[in-house]
mmCIF file of C-alpha atoms and ligand atoms in Angstrom:
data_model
loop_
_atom_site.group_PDB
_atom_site.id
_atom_site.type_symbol
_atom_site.label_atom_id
_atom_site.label_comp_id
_atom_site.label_asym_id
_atom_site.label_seq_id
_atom_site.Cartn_x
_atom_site.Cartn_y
_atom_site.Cartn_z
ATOM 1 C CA UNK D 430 -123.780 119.126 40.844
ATOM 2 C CA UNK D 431 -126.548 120.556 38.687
ATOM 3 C CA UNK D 432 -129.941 119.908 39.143
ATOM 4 C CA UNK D 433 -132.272 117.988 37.243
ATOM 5 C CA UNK D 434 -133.895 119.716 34.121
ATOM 6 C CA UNK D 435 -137.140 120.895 34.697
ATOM 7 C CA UNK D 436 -138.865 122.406 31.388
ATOM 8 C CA UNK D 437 -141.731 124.115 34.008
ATOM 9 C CA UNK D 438 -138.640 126.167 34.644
ATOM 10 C CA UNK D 439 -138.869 127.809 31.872
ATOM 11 C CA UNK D 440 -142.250 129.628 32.921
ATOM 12 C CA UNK D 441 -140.006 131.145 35.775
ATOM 13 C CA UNK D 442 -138.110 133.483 32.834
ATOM 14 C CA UNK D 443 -138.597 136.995 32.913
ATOM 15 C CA UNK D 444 -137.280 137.993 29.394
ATOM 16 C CA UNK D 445 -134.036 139.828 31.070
ATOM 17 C CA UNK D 446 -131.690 138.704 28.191
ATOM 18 C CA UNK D 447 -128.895 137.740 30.996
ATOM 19 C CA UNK D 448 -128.290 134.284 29.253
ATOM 20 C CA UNK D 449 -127.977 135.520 25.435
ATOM 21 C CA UNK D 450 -125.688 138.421 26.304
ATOM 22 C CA UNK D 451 -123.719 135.775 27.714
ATOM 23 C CA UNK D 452 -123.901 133.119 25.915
ATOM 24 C CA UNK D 453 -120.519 131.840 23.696
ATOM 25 C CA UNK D 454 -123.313 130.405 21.157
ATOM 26 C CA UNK D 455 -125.035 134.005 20.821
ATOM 27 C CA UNK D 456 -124.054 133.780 17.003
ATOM 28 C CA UNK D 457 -125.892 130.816 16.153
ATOM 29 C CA UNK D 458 -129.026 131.292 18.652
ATOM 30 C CA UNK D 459 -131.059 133.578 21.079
ATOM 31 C CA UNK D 460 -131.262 131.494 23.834
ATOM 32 C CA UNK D 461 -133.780 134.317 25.658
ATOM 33 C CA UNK D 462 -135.960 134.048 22.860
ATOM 34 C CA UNK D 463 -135.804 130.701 22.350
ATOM 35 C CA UNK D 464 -136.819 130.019 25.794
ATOM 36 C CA UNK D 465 -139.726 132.195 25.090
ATOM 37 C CA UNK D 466 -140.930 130.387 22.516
ATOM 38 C CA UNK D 467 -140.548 127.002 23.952
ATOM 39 C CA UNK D 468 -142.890 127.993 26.792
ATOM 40 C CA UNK D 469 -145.271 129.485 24.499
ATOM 41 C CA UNK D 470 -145.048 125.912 23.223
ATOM 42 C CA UNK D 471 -144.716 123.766 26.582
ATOM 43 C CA UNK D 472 -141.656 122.816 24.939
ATOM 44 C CA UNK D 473 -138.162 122.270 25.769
ATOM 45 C CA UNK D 474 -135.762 124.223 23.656
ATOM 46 C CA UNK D 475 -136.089 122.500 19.979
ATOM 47 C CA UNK D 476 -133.488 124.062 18.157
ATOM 48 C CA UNK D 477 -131.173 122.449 15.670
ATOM 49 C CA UNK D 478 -128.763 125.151 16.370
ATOM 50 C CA UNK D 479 -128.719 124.218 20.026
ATOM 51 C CA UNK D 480 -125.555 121.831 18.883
ATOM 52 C CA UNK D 481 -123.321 125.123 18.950
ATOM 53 C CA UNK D 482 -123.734 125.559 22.777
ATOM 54 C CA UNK D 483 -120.600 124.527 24.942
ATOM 55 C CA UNK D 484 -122.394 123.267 27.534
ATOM 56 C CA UNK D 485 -120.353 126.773 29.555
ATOM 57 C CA UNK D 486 -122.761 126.630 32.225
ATOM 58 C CA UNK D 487 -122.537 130.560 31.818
ATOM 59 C CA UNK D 488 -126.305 131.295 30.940
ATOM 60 C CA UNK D 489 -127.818 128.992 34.063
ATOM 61 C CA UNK D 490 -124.696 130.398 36.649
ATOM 62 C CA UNK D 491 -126.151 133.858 36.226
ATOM 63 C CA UNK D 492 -129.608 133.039 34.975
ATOM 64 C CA UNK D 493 -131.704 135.287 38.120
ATOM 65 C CA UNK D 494 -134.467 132.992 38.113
ATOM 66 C CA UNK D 495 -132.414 130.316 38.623
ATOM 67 C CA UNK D 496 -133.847 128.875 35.036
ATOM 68 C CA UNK D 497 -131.076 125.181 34.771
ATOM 69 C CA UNK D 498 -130.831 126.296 31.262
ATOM 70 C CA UNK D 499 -127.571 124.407 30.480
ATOM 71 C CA UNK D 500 -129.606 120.944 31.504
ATOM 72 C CA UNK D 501 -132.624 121.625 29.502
ATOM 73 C CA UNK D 502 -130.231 122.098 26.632
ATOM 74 C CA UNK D 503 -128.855 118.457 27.808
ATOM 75 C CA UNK D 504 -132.265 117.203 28.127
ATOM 76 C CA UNK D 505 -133.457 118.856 24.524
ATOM 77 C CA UNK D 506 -130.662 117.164 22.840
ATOM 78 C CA UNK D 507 -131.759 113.807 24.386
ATOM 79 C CA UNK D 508 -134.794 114.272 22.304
ATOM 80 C CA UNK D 509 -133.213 114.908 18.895
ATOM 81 C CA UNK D 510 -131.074 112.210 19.871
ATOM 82 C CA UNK D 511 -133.668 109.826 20.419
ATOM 83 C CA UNK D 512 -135.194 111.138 16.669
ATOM 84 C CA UNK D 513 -131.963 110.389 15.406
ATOM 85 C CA UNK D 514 -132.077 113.695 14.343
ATOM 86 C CA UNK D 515 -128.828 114.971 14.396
ATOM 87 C CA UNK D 516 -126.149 117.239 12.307
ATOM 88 C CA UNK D 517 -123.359 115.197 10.632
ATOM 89 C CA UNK D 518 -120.581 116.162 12.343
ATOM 90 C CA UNK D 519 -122.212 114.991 15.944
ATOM 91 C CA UNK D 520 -123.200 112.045 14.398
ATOM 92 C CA UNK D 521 -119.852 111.524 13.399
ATOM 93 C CA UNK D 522 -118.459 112.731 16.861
ATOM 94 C CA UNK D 523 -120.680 110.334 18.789
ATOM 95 C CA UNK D 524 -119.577 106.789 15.882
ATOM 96 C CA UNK D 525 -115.870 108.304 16.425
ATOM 97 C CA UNK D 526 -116.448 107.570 20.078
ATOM 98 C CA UNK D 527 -118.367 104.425 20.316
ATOM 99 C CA UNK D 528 -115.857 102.512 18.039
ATOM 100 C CA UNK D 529 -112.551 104.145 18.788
ATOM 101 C CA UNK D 530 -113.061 105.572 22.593
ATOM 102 C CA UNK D 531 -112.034 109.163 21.256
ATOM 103 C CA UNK D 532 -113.044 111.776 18.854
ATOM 104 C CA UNK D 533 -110.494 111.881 16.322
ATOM 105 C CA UNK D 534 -111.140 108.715 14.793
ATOM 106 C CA UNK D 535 -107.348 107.191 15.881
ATOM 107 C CA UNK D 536 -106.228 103.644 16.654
ATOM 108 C CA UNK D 537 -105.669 102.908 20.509
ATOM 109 C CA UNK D 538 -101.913 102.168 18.980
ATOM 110 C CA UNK D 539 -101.464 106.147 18.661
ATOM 111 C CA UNK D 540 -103.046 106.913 22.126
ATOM 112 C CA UNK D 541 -100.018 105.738 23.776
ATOM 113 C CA UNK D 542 -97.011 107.164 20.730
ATOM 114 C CA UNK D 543 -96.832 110.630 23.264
ATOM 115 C CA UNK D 544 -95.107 107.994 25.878
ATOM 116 C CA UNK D 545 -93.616 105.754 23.674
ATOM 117 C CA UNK D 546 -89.361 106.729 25.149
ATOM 118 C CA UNK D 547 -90.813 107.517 28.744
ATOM 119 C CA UNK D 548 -90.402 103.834 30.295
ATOM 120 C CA UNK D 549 -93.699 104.894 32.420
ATOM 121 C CA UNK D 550 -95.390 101.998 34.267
ATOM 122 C CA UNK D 551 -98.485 100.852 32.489
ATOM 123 C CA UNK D 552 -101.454 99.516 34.804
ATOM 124 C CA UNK D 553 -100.704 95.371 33.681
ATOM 125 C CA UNK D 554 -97.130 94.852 34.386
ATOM 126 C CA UNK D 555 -96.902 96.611 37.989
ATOM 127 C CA UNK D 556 -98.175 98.014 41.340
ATOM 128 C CA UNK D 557 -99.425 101.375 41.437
ATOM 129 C CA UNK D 558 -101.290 103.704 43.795
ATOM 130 C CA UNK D 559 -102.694 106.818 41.524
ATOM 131 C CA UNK D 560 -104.085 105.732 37.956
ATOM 132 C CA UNK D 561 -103.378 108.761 36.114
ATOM 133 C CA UNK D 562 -105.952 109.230 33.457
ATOM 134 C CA UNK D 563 -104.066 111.257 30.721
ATOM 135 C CA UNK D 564 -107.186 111.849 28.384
ATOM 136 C CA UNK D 565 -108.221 111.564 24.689
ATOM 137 C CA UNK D 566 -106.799 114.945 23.974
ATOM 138 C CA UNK D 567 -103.200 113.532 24.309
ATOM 139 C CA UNK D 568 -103.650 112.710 20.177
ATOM 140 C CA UNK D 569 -103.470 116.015 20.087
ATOM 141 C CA UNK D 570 -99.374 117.065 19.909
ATOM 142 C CA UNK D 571 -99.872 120.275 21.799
ATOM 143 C CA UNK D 572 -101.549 118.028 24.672
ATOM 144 C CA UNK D 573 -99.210 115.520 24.266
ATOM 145 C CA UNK D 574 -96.525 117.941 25.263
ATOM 146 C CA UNK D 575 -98.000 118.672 28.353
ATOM 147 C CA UNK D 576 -98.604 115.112 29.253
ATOM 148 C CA UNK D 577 -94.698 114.366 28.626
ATOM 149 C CA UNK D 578 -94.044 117.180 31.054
ATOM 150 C CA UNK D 579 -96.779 116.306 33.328
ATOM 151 C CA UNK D 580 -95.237 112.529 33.187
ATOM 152 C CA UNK D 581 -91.807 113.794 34.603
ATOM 153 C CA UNK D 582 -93.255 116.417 36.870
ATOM 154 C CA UNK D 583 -94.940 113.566 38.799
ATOM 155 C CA UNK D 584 -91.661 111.171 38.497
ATOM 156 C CA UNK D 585 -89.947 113.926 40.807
ATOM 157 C CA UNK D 586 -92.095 114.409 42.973
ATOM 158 C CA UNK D 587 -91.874 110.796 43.713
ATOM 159 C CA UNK D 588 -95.650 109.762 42.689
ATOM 160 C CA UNK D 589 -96.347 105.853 42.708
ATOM 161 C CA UNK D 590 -98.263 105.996 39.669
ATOM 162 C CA UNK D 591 -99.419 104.404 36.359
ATOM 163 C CA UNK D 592 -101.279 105.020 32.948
ATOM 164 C CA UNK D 593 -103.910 102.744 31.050
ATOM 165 C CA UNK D 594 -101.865 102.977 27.681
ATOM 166 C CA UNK D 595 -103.913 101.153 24.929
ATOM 167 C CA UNK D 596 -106.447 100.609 27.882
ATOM 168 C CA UNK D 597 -107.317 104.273 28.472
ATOM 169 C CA UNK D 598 -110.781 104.865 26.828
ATOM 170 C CA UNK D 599 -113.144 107.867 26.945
ATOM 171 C CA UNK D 600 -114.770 109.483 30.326
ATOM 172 C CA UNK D 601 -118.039 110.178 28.146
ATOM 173 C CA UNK D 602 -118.161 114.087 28.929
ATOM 174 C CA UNK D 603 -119.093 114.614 25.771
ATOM 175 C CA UNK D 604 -121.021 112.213 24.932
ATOM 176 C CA UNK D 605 -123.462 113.001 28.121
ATOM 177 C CA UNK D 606 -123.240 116.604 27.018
ATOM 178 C CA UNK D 607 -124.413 115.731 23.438
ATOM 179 C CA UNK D 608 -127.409 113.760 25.326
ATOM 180 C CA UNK D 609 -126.135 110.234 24.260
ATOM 181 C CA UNK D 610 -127.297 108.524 27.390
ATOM 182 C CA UNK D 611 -127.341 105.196 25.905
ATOM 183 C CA UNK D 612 -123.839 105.360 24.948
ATOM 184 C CA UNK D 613 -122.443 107.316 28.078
ATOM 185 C CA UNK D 614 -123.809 103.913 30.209
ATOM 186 C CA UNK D 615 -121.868 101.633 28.276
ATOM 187 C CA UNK D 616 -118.360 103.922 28.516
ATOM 188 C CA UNK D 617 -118.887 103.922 31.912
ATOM 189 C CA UNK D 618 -119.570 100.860 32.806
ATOM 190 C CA UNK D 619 -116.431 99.955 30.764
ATOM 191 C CA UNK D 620 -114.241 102.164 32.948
ATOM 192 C CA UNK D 621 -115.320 100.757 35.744
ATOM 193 C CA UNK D 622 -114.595 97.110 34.729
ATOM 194 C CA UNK D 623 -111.220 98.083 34.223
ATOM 195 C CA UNK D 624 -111.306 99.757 37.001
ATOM 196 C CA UNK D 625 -112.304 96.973 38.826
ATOM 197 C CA UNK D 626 -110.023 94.817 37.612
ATOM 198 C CA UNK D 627 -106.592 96.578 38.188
ATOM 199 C CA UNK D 628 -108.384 97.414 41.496
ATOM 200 C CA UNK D 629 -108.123 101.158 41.228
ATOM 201 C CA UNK D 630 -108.370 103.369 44.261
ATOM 202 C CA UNK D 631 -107.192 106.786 43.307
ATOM 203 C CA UNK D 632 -107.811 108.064 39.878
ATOM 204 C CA UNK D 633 -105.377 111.583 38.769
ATOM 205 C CA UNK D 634 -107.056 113.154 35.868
ATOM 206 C CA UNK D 635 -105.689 115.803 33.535
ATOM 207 C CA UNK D 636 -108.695 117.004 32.248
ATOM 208 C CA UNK D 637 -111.267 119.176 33.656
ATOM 209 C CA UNK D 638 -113.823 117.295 31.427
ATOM 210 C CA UNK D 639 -112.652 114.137 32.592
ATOM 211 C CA UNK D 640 -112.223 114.998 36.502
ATOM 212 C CA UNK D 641 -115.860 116.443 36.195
ATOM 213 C CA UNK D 642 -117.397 112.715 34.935
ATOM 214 C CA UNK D 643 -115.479 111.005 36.954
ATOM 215 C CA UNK D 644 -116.158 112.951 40.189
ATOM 216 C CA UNK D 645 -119.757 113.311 39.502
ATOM 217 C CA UNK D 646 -121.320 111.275 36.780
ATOM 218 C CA UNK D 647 -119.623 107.754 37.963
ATOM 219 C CA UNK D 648 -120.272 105.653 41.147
ATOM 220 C CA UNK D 649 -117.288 103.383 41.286
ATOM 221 C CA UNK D 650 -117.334 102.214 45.130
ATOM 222 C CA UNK D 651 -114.665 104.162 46.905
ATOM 223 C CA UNK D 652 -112.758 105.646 43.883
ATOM 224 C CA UNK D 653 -111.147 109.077 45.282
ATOM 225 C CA UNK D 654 -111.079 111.086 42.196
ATOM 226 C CA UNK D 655 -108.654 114.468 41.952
ATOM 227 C CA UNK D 656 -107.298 116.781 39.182
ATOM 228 C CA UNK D 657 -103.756 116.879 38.613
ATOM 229 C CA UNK D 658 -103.502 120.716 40.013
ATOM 230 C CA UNK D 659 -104.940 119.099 43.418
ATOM 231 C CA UNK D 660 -102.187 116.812 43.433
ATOM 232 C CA UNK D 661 -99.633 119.504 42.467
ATOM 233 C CA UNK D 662 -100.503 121.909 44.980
ATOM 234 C CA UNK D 663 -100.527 119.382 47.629
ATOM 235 C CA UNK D 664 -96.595 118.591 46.560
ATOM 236 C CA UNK D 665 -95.983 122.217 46.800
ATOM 237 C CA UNK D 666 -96.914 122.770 50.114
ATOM 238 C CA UNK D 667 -95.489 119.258 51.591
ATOM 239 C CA UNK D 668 -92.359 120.219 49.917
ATOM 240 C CA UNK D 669 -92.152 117.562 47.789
ATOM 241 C CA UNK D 670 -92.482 119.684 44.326
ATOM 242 C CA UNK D 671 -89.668 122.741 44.492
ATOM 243 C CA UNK D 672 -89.070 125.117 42.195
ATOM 244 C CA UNK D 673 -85.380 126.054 41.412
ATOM 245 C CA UNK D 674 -85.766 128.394 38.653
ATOM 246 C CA UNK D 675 -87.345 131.691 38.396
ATOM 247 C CA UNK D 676 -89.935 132.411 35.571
ATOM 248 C CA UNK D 677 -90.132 136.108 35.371
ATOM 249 C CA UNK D 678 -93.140 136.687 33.423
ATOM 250 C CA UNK D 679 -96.419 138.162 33.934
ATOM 251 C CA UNK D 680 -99.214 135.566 33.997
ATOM 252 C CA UNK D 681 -102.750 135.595 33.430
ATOM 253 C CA UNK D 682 -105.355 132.565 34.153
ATOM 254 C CA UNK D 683 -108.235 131.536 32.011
ATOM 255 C CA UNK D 684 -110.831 129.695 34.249
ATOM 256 C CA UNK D 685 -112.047 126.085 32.424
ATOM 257 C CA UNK D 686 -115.719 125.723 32.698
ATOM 258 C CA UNK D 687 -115.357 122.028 34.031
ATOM 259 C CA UNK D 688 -113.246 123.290 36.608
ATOM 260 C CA UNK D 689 -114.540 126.356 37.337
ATOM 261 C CA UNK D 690 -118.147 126.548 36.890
ATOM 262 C CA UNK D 691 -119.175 122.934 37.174
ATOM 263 C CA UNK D 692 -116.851 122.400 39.883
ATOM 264 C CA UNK D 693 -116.004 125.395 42.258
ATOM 265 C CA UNK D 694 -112.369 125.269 41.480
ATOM 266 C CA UNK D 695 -111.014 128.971 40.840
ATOM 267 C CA UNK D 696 -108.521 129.568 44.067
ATOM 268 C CA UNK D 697 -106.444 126.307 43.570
ATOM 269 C CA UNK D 698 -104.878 127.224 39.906
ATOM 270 C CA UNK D 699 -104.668 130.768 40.968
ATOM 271 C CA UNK D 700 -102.569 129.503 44.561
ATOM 272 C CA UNK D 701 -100.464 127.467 41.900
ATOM 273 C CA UNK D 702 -99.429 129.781 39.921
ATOM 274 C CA UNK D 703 -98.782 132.613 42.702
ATOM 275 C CA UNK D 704 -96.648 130.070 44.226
ATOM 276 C CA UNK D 705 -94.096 130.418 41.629
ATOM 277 C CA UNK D 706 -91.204 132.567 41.924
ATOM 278 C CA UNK D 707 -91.198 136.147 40.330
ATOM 279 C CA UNK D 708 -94.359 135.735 38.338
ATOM 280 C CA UNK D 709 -96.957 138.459 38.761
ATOM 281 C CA UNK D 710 -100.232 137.480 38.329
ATOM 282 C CA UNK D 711 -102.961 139.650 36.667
ATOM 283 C CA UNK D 712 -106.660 139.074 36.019
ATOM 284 C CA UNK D 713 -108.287 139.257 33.221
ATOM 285 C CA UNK D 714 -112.062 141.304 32.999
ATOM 286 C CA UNK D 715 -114.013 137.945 32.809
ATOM 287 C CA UNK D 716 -112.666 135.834 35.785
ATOM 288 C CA UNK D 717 -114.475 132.758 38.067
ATOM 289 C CA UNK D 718 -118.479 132.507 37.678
ATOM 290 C CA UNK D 719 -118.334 135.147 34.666
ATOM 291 C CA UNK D 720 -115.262 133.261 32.954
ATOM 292 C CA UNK D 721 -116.065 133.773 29.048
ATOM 293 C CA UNK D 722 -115.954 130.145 27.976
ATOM 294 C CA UNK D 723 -113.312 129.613 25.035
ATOM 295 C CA UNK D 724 -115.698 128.098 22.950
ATOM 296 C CA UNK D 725 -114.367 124.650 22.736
ATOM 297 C CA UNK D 726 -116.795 122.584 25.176
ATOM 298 C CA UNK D 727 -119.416 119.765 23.846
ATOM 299 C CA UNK D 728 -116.932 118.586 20.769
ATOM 300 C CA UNK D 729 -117.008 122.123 19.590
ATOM 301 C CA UNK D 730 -113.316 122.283 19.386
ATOM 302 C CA UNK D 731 -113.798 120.356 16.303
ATOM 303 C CA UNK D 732 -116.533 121.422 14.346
ATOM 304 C CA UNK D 733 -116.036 123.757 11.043
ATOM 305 C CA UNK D 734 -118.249 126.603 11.870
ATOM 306 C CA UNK D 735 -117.775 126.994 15.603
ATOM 307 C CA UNK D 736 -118.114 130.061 18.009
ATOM 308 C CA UNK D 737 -115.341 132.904 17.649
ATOM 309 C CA UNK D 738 -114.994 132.751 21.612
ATOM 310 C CA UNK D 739 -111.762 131.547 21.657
ATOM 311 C CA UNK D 740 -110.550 134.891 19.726
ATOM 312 C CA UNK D 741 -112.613 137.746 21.960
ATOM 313 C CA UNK D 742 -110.994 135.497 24.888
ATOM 314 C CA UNK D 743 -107.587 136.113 22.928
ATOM 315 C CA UNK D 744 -107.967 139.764 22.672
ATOM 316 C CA UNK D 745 -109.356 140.054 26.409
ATOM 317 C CA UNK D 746 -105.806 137.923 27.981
ATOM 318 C CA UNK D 747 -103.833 140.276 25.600
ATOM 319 C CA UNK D 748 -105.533 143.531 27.203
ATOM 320 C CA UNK D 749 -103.521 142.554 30.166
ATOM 321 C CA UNK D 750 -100.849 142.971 28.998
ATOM 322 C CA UNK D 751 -99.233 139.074 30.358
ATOM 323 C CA UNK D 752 -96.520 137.409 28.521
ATOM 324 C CA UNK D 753 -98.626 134.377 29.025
ATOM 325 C CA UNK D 754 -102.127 132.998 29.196
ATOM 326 C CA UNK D 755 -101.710 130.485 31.414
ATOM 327 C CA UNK D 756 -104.981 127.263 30.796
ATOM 328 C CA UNK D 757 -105.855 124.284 32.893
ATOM 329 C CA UNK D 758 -107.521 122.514 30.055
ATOM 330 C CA UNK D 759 -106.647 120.544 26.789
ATOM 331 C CA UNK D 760 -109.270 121.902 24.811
ATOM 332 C CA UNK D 761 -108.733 125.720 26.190
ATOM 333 C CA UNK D 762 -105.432 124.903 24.980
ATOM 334 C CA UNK D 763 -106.553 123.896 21.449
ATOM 335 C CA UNK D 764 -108.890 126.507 20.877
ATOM 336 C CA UNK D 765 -107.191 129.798 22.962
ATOM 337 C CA UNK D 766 -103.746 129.382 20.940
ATOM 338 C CA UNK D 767 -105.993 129.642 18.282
ATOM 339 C CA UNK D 768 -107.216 132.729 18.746
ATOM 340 C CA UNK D 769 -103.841 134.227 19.607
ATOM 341 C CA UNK D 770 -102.829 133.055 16.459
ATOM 342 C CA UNK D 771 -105.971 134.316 14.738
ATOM 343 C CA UNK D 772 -105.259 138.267 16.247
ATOM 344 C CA UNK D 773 -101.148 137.325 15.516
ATOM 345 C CA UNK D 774 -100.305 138.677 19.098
ATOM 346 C CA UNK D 775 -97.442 138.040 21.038
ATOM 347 C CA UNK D 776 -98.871 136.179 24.119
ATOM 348 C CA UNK D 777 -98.029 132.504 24.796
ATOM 349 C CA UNK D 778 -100.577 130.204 25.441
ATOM 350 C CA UNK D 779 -99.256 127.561 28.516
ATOM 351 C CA UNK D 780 -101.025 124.571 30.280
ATOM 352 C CA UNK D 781 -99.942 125.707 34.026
ATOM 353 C CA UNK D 782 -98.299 122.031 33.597
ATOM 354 C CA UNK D 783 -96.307 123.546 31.483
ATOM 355 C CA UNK D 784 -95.149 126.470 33.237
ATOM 356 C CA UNK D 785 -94.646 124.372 36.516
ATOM 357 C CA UNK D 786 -92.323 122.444 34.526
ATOM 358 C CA UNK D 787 -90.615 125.713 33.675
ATOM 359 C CA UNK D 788 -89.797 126.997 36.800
ATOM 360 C CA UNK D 789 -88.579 123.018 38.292
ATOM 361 C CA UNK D 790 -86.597 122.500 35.284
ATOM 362 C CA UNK D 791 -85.861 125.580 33.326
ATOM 363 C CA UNK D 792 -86.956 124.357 30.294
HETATM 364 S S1 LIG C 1305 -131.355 134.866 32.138
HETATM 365 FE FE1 LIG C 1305 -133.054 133.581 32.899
HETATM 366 S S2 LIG C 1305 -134.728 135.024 33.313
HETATM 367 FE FE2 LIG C 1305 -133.226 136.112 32.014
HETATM 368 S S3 LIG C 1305 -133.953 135.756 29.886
HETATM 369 FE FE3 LIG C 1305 -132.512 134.161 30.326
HETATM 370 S S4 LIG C 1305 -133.760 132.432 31.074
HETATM 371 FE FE4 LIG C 1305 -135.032 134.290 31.210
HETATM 372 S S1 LIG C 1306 -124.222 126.784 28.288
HETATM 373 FE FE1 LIG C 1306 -122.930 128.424 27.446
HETATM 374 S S2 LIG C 1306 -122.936 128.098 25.226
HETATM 375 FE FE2 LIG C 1306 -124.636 126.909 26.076
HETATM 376 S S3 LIG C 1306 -126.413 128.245 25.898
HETATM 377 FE FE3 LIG C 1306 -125.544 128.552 27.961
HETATM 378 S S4 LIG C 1306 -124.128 130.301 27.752
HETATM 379 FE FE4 LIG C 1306 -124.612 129.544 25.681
#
């Protein structure tokens, strides 16, 4: 968990330009001069720019003064939220969310089209034991892909489970990122009424943006919250998930922030991915706490002028030489096939979902 901003912090900074070499957003602002300006001004960081930042985590991980620079960008846009203050497209971001539960603007009719032939339980019609929480992303078709695979992955390994279909609203990641308090609240105490009402005790999630809310922005009595990979990896070593076909590839691993840096988990993917036959696994330069975020974080991943991350990320997996970049997030999906396409290399962009899938079904 991250502690609470403090803008006193900010008197703390020695100038070292850690966070702006960093920093995903570096294009748009100097966060090491910004922060000495705001305490030239007692301020907290009042920059209109500020939007551009991912919310990484990248520039407070490695920050030397220990300076909870991501928050006090959190807490800053609280205040231009406040002000109503805000560029169009987060003002459209944040209205997509409060009146359709995701950012794209879709009907809750669509949310559930990705499982519309998979016959999978839905919470109101039976018994369940995980709630799998599939995310908003799945409007996406890339993402939607990866949830049909996930689906069938967890059918074999013999998961009691069920989805929310049209029920299945939005964590509020972003919106708590953006510094929409107001509206985070509500979302969440949504969630929890459902919930509450289909008397959910284990919540699956796909995405790291997702697991990270629920795990540590709710309070829902008792609710033991996990990421899919968790759940995987436990198969794998109970026996219950086998592989039966080789994927002979070379694989590298792009940490998620929201996994990674927000949440400690960097061995787990890795011990996935090792655990499947014949692939050799290769790092790439910027691995665990440094992970160079792909640029996609805070509703980035759709906004016009957004960072270029998710291309210098491109070039860096390619340097490895892998046949595949293999991603533990929706929106690292989105925005790091991207940037392969971007540089037209070779490299194939997989959700390890995907390539777990590979190597139990050969397809
Ligand atoms: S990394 Fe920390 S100490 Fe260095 S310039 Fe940035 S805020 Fe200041
Ligand atoms: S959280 Fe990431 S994108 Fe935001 S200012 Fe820090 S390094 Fe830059």
């Amino acid at each position: 968990m991250i502690a609470n901003a403090d803008k006193n912090a900010l008197l703390l900074c020695m100038q070292c330009g850690t966070c702006s070499a960093s920093c995903v957003a570096k294009t748009s602002f100097n966060l090491r001069r910004l922060v000495f300006d705001s305490f030239l001004k007692n301020d907290l960081l009042s920059s209109q720019n500020l939007w551009d930042c991912t919310t990484c985590h990248n520039c407070q991980s490695r920050c030397p003064r220990g300076i909870p620079l991501t928050d006090l960008i959190v807490e800053s846009r609280k205040g231009f939220v406040e002000s109503g203050v805000l560029p169009t497209e987060i003002r459209d971001y944040l209205t997509s969310i409060q009146k359709f539960k995701n950012p794209f603007g879709q009907s809750k009719q669509k949310r559930v089209e990705w499982a519309k032939d998979l016959d999978l339980k839905v919470v109101e019609e039976d018994e369940f034991e995980w709630l799998w929480w599939v995310g908003c992303m799945v409007y996406d078709p890339r993402t939607a892909e990866v949830a049909r695979k996930t689906a069938r992955i967890l059918e074999s390994i013999g998961l009691n489970f069920a989805i929310l279909g049209k029920e299945e609203g939005c964590c509020g990641n972003d919106v708590l990122s953006m510094g929409e308090e107001g509206l985070f609240e509500l979302l969440k105490e949504e969630n929890e009424s459902i919930f509450e009402k289909y008397g959910v005790k284990k919540l699956v999630v796909s995405s790291p943006h997702c697991y990270n809310t629920f795990k540590n922005h709710y309070d829902f009595a008792g609710l033991e919250v996990v990421s899919i990979l968790e759940l995987v990896y436990d198969a794998i070593r109970k026996g219950t998930l086998e592989f039966k076909y080789d994927v002979e590839a070379s694989v590298t691993y792009h940490d998620p922030c929201y996994l990674g840096r927000y949440n400690g988990m960097y061995d787990l993917p890795r011990e996935v991915l090792k655990s499947i036959y014949n692939i050799e696994f290769v790092e790439m330069r910027r691995i665990r706490e440094n992970s160079f975020c792909c640029g996609g974080g805070s509703g980035n991943f759709l906004r016009e002028n957004r960072s270029r991350s998710n291309v210098s990320r491109a070039r860096e997996a390619v340097s490895t030489n892998a046949d595949i970049l293999a991603v533990a997030c929706p929106i690292c999906l989105n925005m790091l096939e991207d940037g392969v396409k971007t540089i037209n290399a070779e490299i194939e962009v997989m959700d390890i979902m995907e390539i777990i899938h590979l190597a139990m079904f050969g397809e």
